[in-house]
Amino acid sequence: MSTRRGLTLVLLALALAATVDLARHALVYRDHAAYNRALAAARYDQAATHAGEAGRFAAAYGAQLAGRLQEAREIYGGLERSGNPSLAVAALYNAGNTYLEQALAIDRSREADRVVPLVELAKRSYRDALRRDPRHWDTRYNLERA
């Protein structure tokens, strides 16, 4: 009788653990689904609430689109050291794009001396991205453009 009771307790504990694990996975799935919906709708402010590097990348991209280039570069700078190689390359590429975007917006007839340093920073970001992924053709194109 005690063996049967012990076995029942073990089975109940396993069932409880499986239920908790299933609930945790459902929450993670819901969070990822909400993140993907926000990205699909170009709602980067909503996607930025997602935990981790994906949320930070969305925040940086949203800042970039809003013209807050320095804020975007600061966030991308942290993501350049990501353990995820494709995310690090994307951060370097986008950081380069912010420098190039800023350089192209400058009135060269009045502030030409500000253009060259920004273009050089863009090229450095693109080169760093290409060192990590030489096959990233968008980066290669932008480097040639810069």
Coordinates of N, CA and C in Angstrom, one line a residue:
M1 N 0.8 -1.2 0.0 CA 0.0 0.0 0.0 C 0.9 1.3 0.0
S2 N 1.9 1.3 0.7 CA 2.8 2.5 0.8 C 3.5 2.7 -0.6
T3 N 3.8 1.5 -1.3 CA 4.5 1.6 -2.6 C 3.5 2.2 -3.6
R4 N 2.3 1.8 -3.5 CA 1.3 2.4 -4.4 C 1.1 3.9 -4.1
R5 N 1.0 4.3 -2.9 CA 0.9 5.7 -2.5 C 2.1 6.5 -2.9
G6 N 3.3 5.9 -2.8 CA 4.5 6.6 -3.2 C 4.5 6.8 -4.7
L7 N 4.1 5.8 -5.5 CA 4.0 5.8 -6.9 C 3.0 6.9 -7.4
T8 N 1.9 6.9 -6.7 CA 0.8 7.9 -7.0 C 1.4 9.3 -6.8
L9 N 2.1 9.5 -5.7 CA 2.7 10.9 -5.4 C 3.7 11.3 -6.5
V10 N 4.5 10.3 -6.9 CA 5.5 10.6 -7.9 C 4.8 11.0 -9.2
L11 N 3.8 10.2 -9.6 CA 3.0 10.5 -10.8 C 2.3 11.9 -10.7
L12 N 1.8 12.2 -9.6 CA 1.2 13.5 -9.4 C 2.2 14.6 -9.5
A13 N 3.4 14.4 -8.9 CA 4.4 15.4 -9.0 C 4.9 15.6 -10.5
L14 N 5.0 14.5 -11.2 CA 5.4 14.6 -12.6 C 4.3 15.3 -13.4
A15 N 3.0 15.0 -13.2 CA 2.0 15.7 -13.9 C 1.9 17.2 -13.6
L16 N 2.2 17.6 -12.3 CA 2.3 19.0 -12.0 C 3.4 19.7 -12.7
A17 N 4.6 19.0 -12.7 CA 5.8 19.6 -13.4 C 5.5 19.8 -14.9
A18 N 4.8 18.8 -15.5 CA 4.5 18.9 -16.9 C 3.5 20.0 -17.2
T19 N 2.6 20.2 -16.3 CA 1.6 21.3 -16.4 C 2.3 22.6 -16.3
V20 N 3.1 22.8 -15.3 CA 3.9 24.0 -15.2 C 4.7 24.3 -16.4
D21 N 5.4 23.3 -16.9 CA 6.3 23.5 -18.1 C 5.4 23.9 -19.3
L22 N 4.3 23.2 -19.5 CA 3.4 23.5 -20.6 C 2.9 25.0 -20.5
A23 N 2.5 25.4 -19.3 CA 2.1 26.8 -19.1 C 3.2 27.8 -19.4
R24 N 4.4 27.5 -19.0 CA 5.5 28.3 -19.3 C 5.8 28.5 -20.8
H25 N 5.7 27.3 -21.5 CA 5.9 27.4 -23.0 C 4.8 28.1 -23.6
A26 N 3.6 28.0 -23.1 CA 2.5 28.8 -23.7 C 2.7 30.3 -23.6
L27 N 3.2 30.7 -22.4 CA 3.5 32.1 -22.2 C 4.6 32.6 -23.1
V28 N 5.6 31.8 -23.3 CA 6.7 32.2 -24.2 C 6.2 32.3 -25.6
Y29 N 5.4 31.3 -26.0 CA 4.8 31.4 -27.4 C 4.0 32.6 -27.6
R30 N 3.2 33.0 -26.6 CA 2.3 34.2 -26.7 C 3.2 35.4 -26.8
D31 N 4.3 35.5 -26.0 CA 5.2 36.6 -26.1 C 5.8 36.7 -27.4
H32 N 6.3 35.6 -28.0 CA 6.9 35.7 -29.3 C 5.9 36.0 -30.4
A33 N 4.7 35.5 -30.3 CA 3.6 35.9 -31.2 C 3.3 37.3 -31.2
A34 N 3.2 37.9 -30.0 CA 3.0 39.4 -29.9 C 4.1 40.2 -30.5
Y35 N 5.3 39.7 -30.3 CA 6.5 40.4 -30.8 C 6.4 40.4 -32.4
N36 N 6.1 39.2 -32.9 CA 6.1 39.1 -34.4 C 4.9 39.9 -35.0
R37 N 3.8 40.0 -34.3 CA 2.7 40.8 -34.7 C 3.1 42.3 -34.7
A38 N 3.8 42.7 -33.7 CA 4.2 44.1 -33.6 C 5.2 44.4 -34.7
L39 N 6.1 43.5 -35.0 CA 7.0 43.8 -36.1 C 6.3 43.8 -37.5
A40 N 5.4 42.9 -37.7 CA 4.6 42.9 -38.9 C 3.8 44.2 -39.1
A41 N 3.4 44.8 -38.0 CA 2.6 46.0 -38.1 C 3.5 47.3 -38.0
A42 N 4.8 47.0 -38.0 CA 5.8 48.1 -37.9 C 5.6 48.9 -36.6
R43 N 5.2 48.3 -35.6 CA 5.0 48.9 -34.2 C 6.2 48.6 -33.4
Y44 N 7.3 49.2 -33.7 CA 8.6 48.9 -33.0 C 8.6 49.3 -31.6
D45 N 7.7 50.2 -31.2 CA 7.6 50.6 -29.8 C 7.0 49.4 -29.0
Q46 N 6.0 48.7 -29.6 CA 5.5 47.5 -28.9 C 6.5 46.4 -28.9
A47 N 7.2 46.2 -30.1 CA 8.1 45.1 -30.1 C 9.3 45.3 -29.2
A48 N 9.6 46.6 -28.9 CA 10.7 46.9 -28.0 C 10.4 46.4 -26.5
T49 N 9.2 46.2 -26.2 CA 8.9 45.7 -24.9 C 9.2 44.2 -24.7
H50 N 9.5 43.6 -25.8 CA 9.9 42.1 -25.8 C 11.3 42.1 -25.0
A51 N 11.4 41.1 -24.2 CA 12.6 40.9 -23.4 C 13.8 40.5 -24.3
G52 N 14.9 40.9 -23.8 CA 16.2 40.4 -24.4 C 16.6 41.3 -25.6
E53 N 17.5 40.7 -26.4 CA 18.2 41.4 -27.5 C 17.2 41.7 -28.6
A54 N 16.2 40.9 -28.8 CA 15.2 41.1 -29.9 C 14.5 42.4 -29.6
G55 N 14.1 42.6 -28.4 CA 13.4 43.8 -28.0 C 14.3 45.0 -28.1
R56 N 15.6 44.9 -27.7 CA 16.5 46.0 -27.8 C 16.8 46.4 -29.3
F57 N 16.8 45.3 -30.2 CA 17.0 45.6 -31.6 C 15.8 46.4 -32.1
A58 N 14.6 46.0 -31.8 CA 13.4 46.7 -32.2 C 13.4 48.1 -31.7
A59 N 13.8 48.3 -30.5 CA 13.9 49.7 -29.9 C 14.9 50.5 -30.7
A60 N 16.0 49.9 -31.1 CA 17.0 50.7 -31.9 C 16.5 51.0 -33.2
Y61 N 15.9 50.0 -33.9 CA 15.3 50.3 -35.2 C 14.2 51.3 -35.2
G62 N 13.4 51.2 -34.2 CA 12.3 52.3 -34.0 C 12.9 53.6 -33.9
A63 N 14.0 53.7 -33.0 CA 14.6 55.0 -32.8 C 15.3 55.5 -34.1
Q64 N 15.8 54.6 -34.9 CA 16.5 54.9 -36.2 C 15.4 55.5 -37.1
L65 N 14.3 54.8 -37.2 CA 13.2 55.3 -38.1 C 12.6 56.6 -37.7
A66 N 12.6 56.9 -36.4 CA 12.1 58.1 -35.9 C 13.1 59.3 -36.0
G67 N 14.3 59.0 -36.5 CA 15.4 60.0 -36.6 C 16.2 60.2 -35.4
R68 N 16.0 59.4 -34.4 CA 16.8 59.5 -33.2 C 18.1 58.6 -33.4
L69 N 19.0 59.1 -34.2 CA 20.1 58.3 -34.7 C 21.1 58.0 -33.6
Q70 N 21.4 58.9 -32.7 CA 22.3 58.7 -31.7 C 21.8 57.6 -30.7
E71 N 20.5 57.7 -30.4 CA 19.9 56.7 -29.5 C 20.0 55.4 -30.1
A72 N 19.7 55.3 -31.4 CA 19.8 54.0 -32.1 C 21.2 53.4 -32.1
R73 N 22.2 54.3 -32.3 CA 23.6 53.8 -32.3 C 24.0 53.3 -31.0
E74 N 23.5 54.0 -29.9 CA 23.9 53.5 -28.6 C 23.4 52.1 -28.3
I75 N 22.1 51.8 -28.7 CA 21.5 50.5 -28.6 C 22.2 49.5 -29.5
Y76 N 22.4 49.9 -30.7 CA 23.2 49.0 -31.6 C 24.5 48.6 -31.1
G77 N 25.2 49.6 -30.5 CA 26.5 49.4 -29.9 C 26.6 48.2 -28.9
G78 N 25.5 48.2 -28.1 CA 25.4 47.1 -27.1 C 25.2 45.7 -27.8
L79 N 24.4 45.8 -28.9 CA 24.1 44.5 -29.6 C 25.2 44.0 -30.5
E80 N 26.2 44.9 -30.8 CA 27.3 44.4 -31.6 C 28.1 43.4 -30.9
R81 N 28.0 43.3 -29.6 CA 28.7 42.3 -28.8 C 27.9 41.1 -28.5
S82 N 26.8 40.9 -29.2 CA 25.8 39.9 -29.0 C 26.5 38.5 -29.3
G83 N 26.1 37.5 -28.5 CA 26.5 36.2 -28.8 C 25.8 35.6 -30.1
N84 N 24.8 36.3 -30.6 CA 24.1 35.8 -31.8 C 24.8 36.5 -32.9
P85 N 25.6 35.8 -33.8 CA 26.3 36.4 -34.8 C 25.5 37.2 -35.8
S86 N 24.4 36.7 -36.2 CA 23.5 37.4 -37.2 C 23.0 38.7 -36.6
L87 N 22.7 38.7 -35.3 CA 22.2 39.9 -34.7 C 23.3 41.0 -34.6
A88 N 24.5 40.5 -34.3 CA 25.6 41.4 -34.2 C 25.9 42.1 -35.6
V89 N 25.9 41.3 -36.6 CA 26.1 41.8 -38.0 C 25.0 42.8 -38.3
A90 N 23.7 42.5 -38.0 CA 22.6 43.4 -38.3 C 22.8 44.7 -37.5
A91 N 23.3 44.6 -36.3 CA 23.5 45.8 -35.5 C 24.6 46.7 -36.1
L92 N 25.7 46.1 -36.5 CA 26.7 46.8 -37.2 C 26.3 47.5 -38.5
Y93 N 25.6 46.7 -39.3 CA 25.0 47.2 -40.5 C 24.1 48.4 -40.3
N94 N 23.2 48.3 -39.3 CA 22.2 49.4 -39.1 C 22.9 50.6 -38.5
A95 N 23.9 50.3 -37.6 CA 24.7 51.5 -37.1 C 25.4 52.2 -38.2
G96 N 26.0 51.5 -39.1 CA 26.6 52.1 -40.3 C 25.6 52.9 -41.1
N97 N 24.4 52.4 -41.2 CA 23.3 53.1 -41.9 C 22.9 54.4 -41.2
T98 N 23.0 54.4 -39.9 CA 22.6 55.7 -39.2 C 23.7 56.7 -39.5
Y99 N 25.0 56.3 -39.5 CA 26.0 57.3 -39.8 C 25.9 57.8 -41.2
L100 N 25.6 56.9 -42.2 CA 25.5 57.3 -43.5 C 24.2 58.2 -43.7
E101 N 23.2 57.9 -43.1 CA 21.9 58.7 -43.2 C 22.2 60.1 -42.6
Q102 N 22.9 60.2 -41.5 CA 23.2 61.5 -40.9 C 24.1 62.3 -41.9
A103 N 25.1 61.6 -42.5 CA 26.0 62.3 -43.4 C 25.2 62.8 -44.6
L104 N 24.3 62.1 -45.1 CA 23.6 62.5 -46.3 C 22.6 63.6 -46.0
A105 N 22.2 63.8 -44.8 CA 21.3 64.8 -44.4 C 21.9 66.2 -44.2
I106 N 23.3 66.2 -44.2 CA 24.0 67.4 -43.9 C 24.1 68.3 -45.2
D107 N 23.9 69.6 -45.0 CA 24.0 70.5 -46.1 C 25.5 70.7 -46.3
R108 N 26.0 70.1 -47.4 CA 27.5 70.1 -47.7 C 28.0 71.4 -48.0
S109 N 27.2 72.3 -48.5 CA 27.7 73.7 -48.8 C 28.0 74.5 -47.5
R110 N 27.4 74.1 -46.4 CA 27.7 74.8 -45.2 C 28.5 74.0 -44.1
E111 N 28.3 72.7 -44.1 CA 29.0 71.9 -43.1 C 29.7 70.7 -43.7
A112 N 30.4 70.9 -44.8 CA 31.1 69.8 -45.4 C 32.1 69.1 -44.5
D113 N 32.7 69.8 -43.6 CA 33.7 69.1 -42.7 C 33.0 68.1 -41.7
R114 N 31.7 68.1 -41.6 CA 31.0 67.1 -40.8 C 30.7 65.8 -41.5
V115 N 30.7 65.9 -42.8 CA 30.3 64.7 -43.6 C 31.4 63.6 -43.6
V116 N 32.6 63.9 -43.8 CA 33.7 62.9 -43.9 C 33.8 62.1 -42.7
P117 N 33.8 62.6 -41.5 CA 33.9 61.7 -40.3 C 32.7 60.8 -40.2
L118 N 31.5 61.2 -40.5 CA 30.4 60.4 -40.4 C 30.5 59.2 -41.5
V119 N 30.9 59.6 -42.7 CA 31.1 58.5 -43.7 C 32.1 57.5 -43.3
E120 N 33.2 58.0 -42.7 CA 34.3 57.1 -42.2 C 33.7 56.2 -41.1
L121 N 32.9 56.7 -40.2 CA 32.3 55.9 -39.2 C 31.4 54.8 -39.8
A122 N 30.6 55.2 -40.8 CA 29.8 54.3 -41.5 C 30.6 53.2 -42.1
K123 N 31.7 53.5 -42.8 CA 32.5 52.5 -43.4 C 33.1 51.6 -42.4
R124 N 33.5 52.1 -41.2 CA 34.1 51.3 -40.2 C 33.1 50.2 -39.7
S125 N 31.8 50.7 -39.5 CA 30.8 49.7 -39.1 C 30.5 48.7 -40.2
Y126 N 30.5 49.1 -41.4 CA 30.3 48.1 -42.5 C 31.5 47.1 -42.6
R127 N 32.7 47.6 -42.4 CA 33.8 46.7 -42.5 C 33.8 45.7 -41.3
D128 N 33.4 46.2 -40.1 CA 33.3 45.3 -39.0 C 32.2 44.2 -39.2
A129 N 31.1 44.6 -39.9 CA 30.1 43.7 -40.2 C 30.6 42.6 -41.2
L130 N 31.3 43.1 -42.2 CA 31.8 42.2 -43.2 C 32.9 41.3 -42.7
R131 N 33.7 41.7 -41.7 CA 34.6 40.8 -41.1 C 33.9 39.6 -40.4
R132 N 32.7 39.9 -39.9 CA 32.0 38.8 -39.2 C 31.2 38.0 -40.2
D133 N 30.7 38.6 -41.3 CA 29.9 37.9 -42.3 C 30.3 38.5 -43.7
P134 N 31.3 37.9 -44.3 CA 31.7 38.4 -45.6 C 30.7 38.3 -46.7
R135 N 29.6 37.5 -46.5 CA 28.6 37.3 -47.5 C 27.4 38.2 -47.3
H136 N 27.5 39.2 -46.4 CA 26.4 40.1 -46.2 C 26.4 41.2 -47.3
W137 N 25.6 40.9 -48.4 CA 25.7 41.7 -49.6 C 25.2 43.1 -49.4
D138 N 24.2 43.3 -48.6 CA 23.7 44.7 -48.3 C 24.8 45.5 -47.7
T139 N 25.5 44.9 -46.8 CA 26.6 45.7 -46.2 C 27.7 46.0 -47.2
R140 N 28.0 45.0 -48.0 CA 29.0 45.3 -49.1 C 28.6 46.4 -50.0
Y141 N 27.4 46.4 -50.4 CA 26.8 47.4 -51.3 C 26.9 48.8 -50.6
N142 N 26.5 48.9 -49.3 CA 26.6 50.2 -48.6 C 28.0 50.7 -48.4
L143 N 28.9 49.7 -48.2 CA 30.3 50.1 -48.0 C 30.8 50.7 -49.3
E144 N 30.5 50.1 -50.4 CA 30.9 50.7 -51.7 C 30.2 52.1 -52.0
R145 N 29.0 52.2 -51.6 CA 28.3 53.4 -51.7 C 28.9 54.5 -50.9
A146 N 29.3 54.2 -49.7 CA 29.9 55.2 -48.8 C 31.3 55.6 -49.3

